[in-house]
Coordinates of C-alpha atoms in Angstrom, one line a residue:
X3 CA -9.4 12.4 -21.3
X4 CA -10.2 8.7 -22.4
X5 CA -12.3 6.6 -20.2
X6 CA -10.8 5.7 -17.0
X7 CA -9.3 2.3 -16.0
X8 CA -8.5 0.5 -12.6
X9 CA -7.2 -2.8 -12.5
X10 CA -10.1 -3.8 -10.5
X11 CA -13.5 -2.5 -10.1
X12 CA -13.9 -1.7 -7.0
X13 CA -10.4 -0.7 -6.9
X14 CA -9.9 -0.7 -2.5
X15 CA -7.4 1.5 -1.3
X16 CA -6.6 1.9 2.5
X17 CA -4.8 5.1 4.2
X18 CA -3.5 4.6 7.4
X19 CA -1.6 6.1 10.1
X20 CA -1.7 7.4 13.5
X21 CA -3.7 10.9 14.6
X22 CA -1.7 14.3 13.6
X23 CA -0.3 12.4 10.4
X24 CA -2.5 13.8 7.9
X25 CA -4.5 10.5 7.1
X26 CA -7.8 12.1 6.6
X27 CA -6.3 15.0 4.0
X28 CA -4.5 12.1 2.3
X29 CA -7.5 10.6 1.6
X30 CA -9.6 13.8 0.6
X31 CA -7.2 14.7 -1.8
X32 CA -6.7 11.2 -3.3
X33 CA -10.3 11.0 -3.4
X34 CA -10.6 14.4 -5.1
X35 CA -7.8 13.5 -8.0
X36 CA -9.9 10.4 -8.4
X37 CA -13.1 12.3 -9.0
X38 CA -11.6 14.9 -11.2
X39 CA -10.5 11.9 -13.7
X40 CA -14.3 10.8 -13.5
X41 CA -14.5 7.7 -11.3
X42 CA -16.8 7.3 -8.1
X43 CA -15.4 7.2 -4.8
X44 CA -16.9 6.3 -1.6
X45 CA -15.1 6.9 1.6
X46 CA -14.8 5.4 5.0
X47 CA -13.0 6.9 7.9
X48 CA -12.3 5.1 10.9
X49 CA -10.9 7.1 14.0
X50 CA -9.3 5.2 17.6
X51 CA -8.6 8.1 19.8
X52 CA -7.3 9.7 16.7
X53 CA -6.5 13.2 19.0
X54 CA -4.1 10.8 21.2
X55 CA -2.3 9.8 18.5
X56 CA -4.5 6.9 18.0
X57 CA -5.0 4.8 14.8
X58 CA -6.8 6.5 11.9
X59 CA -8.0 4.6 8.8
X60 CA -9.5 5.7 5.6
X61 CA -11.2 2.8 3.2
X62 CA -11.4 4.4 -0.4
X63 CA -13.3 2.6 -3.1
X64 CA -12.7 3.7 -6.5
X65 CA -15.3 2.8 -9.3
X66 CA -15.5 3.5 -13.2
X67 CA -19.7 1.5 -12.3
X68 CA -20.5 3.9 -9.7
X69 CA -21.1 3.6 -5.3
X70 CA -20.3 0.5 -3.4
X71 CA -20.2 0.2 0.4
X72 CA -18.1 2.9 2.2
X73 CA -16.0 -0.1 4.3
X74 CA -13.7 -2.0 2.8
X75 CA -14.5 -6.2 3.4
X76 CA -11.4 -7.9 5.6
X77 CA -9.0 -9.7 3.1
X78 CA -10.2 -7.4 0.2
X79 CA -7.5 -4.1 -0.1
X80 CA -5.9 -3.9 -3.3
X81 CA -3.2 -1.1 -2.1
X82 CA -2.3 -0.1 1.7
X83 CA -0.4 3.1 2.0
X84 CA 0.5 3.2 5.5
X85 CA 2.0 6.5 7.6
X86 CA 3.2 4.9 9.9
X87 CA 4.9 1.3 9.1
X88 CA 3.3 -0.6 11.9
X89 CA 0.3 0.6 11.4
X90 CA 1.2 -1.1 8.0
X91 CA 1.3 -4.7 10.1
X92 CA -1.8 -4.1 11.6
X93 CA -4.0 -3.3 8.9
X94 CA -2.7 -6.3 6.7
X95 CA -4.0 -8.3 9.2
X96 CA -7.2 -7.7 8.7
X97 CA -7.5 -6.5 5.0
X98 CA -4.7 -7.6 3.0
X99 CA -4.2 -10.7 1.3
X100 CA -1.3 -12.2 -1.5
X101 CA -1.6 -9.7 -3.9
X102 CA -2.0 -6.5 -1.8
X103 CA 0.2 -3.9 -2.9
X104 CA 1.7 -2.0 0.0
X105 CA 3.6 1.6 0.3
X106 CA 4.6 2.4 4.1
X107 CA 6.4 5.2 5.8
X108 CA 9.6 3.5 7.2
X109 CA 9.4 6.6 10.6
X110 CA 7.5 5.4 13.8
X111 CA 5.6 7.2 15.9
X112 CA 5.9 5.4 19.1
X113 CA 2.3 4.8 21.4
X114 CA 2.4 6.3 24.8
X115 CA 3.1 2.7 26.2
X116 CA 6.5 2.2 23.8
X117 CA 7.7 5.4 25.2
X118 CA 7.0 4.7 28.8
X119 CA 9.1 1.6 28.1
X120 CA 5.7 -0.9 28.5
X121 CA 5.7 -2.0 25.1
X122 CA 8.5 -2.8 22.6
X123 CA 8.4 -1.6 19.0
X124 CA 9.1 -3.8 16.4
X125 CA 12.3 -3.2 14.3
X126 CA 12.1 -1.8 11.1
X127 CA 13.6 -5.0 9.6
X128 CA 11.3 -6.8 11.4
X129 CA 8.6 -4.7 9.9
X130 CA 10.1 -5.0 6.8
X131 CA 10.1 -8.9 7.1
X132 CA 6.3 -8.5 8.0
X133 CA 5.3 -6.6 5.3
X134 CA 7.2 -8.6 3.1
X135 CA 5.2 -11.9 3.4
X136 CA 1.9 -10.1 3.7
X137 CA 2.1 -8.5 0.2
X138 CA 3.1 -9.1 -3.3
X139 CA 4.9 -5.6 -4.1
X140 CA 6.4 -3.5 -1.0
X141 CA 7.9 0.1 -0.9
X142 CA 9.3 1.3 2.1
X143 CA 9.4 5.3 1.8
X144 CA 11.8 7.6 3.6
X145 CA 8.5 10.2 3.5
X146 CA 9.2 11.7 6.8
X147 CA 12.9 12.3 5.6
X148 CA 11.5 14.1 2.8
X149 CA 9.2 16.1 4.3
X150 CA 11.7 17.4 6.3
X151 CA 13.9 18.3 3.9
X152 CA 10.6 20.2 2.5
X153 CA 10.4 21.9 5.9
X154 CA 7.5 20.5 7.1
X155 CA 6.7 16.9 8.3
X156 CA 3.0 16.7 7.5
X157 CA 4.2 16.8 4.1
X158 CA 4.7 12.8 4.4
X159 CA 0.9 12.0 3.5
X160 CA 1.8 14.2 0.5
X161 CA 4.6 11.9 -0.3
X162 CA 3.1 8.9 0.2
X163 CA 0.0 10.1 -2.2
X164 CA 3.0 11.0 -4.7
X165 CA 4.2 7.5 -4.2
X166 CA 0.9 6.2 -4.7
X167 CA 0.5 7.9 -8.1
X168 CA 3.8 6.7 -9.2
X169 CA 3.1 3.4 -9.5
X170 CA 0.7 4.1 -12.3
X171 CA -2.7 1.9 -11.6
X172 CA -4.1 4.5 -11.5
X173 CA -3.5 7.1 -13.9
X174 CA -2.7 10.4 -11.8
X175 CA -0.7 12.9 -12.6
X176 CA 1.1 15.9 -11.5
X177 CA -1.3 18.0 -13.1
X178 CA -4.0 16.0 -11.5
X179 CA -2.8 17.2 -7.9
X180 CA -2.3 20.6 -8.6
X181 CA -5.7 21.2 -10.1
X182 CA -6.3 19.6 -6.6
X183 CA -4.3 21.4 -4.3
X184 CA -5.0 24.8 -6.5
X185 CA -8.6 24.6 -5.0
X186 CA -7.3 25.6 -1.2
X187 CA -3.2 26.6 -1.7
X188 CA -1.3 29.2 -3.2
X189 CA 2.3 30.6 -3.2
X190 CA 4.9 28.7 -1.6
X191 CA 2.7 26.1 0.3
X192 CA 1.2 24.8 -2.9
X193 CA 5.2 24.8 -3.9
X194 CA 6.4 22.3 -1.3
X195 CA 3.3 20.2 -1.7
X196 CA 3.8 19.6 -5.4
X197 CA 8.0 19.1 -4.3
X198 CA 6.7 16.7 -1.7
X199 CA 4.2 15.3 -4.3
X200 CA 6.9 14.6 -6.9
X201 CA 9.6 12.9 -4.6
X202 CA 7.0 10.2 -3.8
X203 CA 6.4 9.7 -7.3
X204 CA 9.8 9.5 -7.8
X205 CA 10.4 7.2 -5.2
X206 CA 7.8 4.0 -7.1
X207 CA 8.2 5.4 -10.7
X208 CA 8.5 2.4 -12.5

């Protein structure tokens, strides 16, 4: 293994999503690929009543130089993957800025409020539009879909870590997760995370 590379150093990667979606496993086992190629990473969670299905955020740093601050400064992402797409929206807000990549989920999970018929949800083509001109490269992701057809829906933040990897900024392979996952899975849960792993990648493979 040569030296590692990120296009920028820090290299500021957000997770995001709503409590029950995984975020915080996302981000460990991001972080742990990342670690395994030799880089530093500091991590900063960020929970709003994550147990009621409340925003979650995780603000990864990623270093070949070694620690920097575990939060992220507003306007200073480099990649957003988003669970849940307006979660996407809100988090640009704050930390994106022209050349943000982004990856989202396209499947809501609706607040208490939207389902109570208090709040409206945005359209996905609205969200779309959104995303759109807050970012220079977008990828809506069917990862709900797919983690279905895995049997199991929490496989979406696998998806969306697969998707991440296949843009190739960062260097991660297949190999890279399973040396990962290997650490805690066996049998055929550590198969349908490495199947949920590889249709992410499949879905930004360049």
């Amino acid at each position: 293994m040569g030296t590692p590379q990120l296009p920028r150093d820090p290299y500021n990667i957000i997770i995001t999503g709503v409590g029950g979606q995984g975020n915080v496993m996302a981000s460990r086992v991001l972080s742990g690929m990342l670690v395994n190629r030799g880089l530093t990473v500091t991590i900063g969670e960020t929970f709003g009543a994550s147990q009621r299905g409340g925003s979650v955020m995780s603000h990864i740093r990623v270093s070949v130089q070694g620690t920097w601050s575990p939060q992220i400064p507003k306007g200073k992402a480099d990649v957003v993957v988003a669970l849940e797409p307006a979660e996407a929206v809100r988090v640009l807000a704050a930390y994106g800025h022209p050349g943000v990549i982004v990856l989202s989920n396209t499947r809501p999970v609706y607040p208490v409020g939207v389902i109570t018929g208090e709040l409206n949800y945005p359209s996905l083509d609205e969200i779309r539009t959104s995303l759109e001109g807050l970012s220079a490269r977008l990828w809506l992701i069917d990862a709900t879909d797919a983690a279905v057809r895995l049997g199991n829906p929490i496989l979406a933040n696998i998806v969306m870590i697969g998707a991440l990897a296949g843009l190739g900024d960062l260097d991660l392979t297949p190999e890279d997760f399973r040396a990962v996952m290997e650490q805690t899975l066996s049998g055929d849960k550590l198969d349908a995370n490495l199947k949920a792993f590889a249709s992410g990648t499949d879905a930004t493979r360049a």
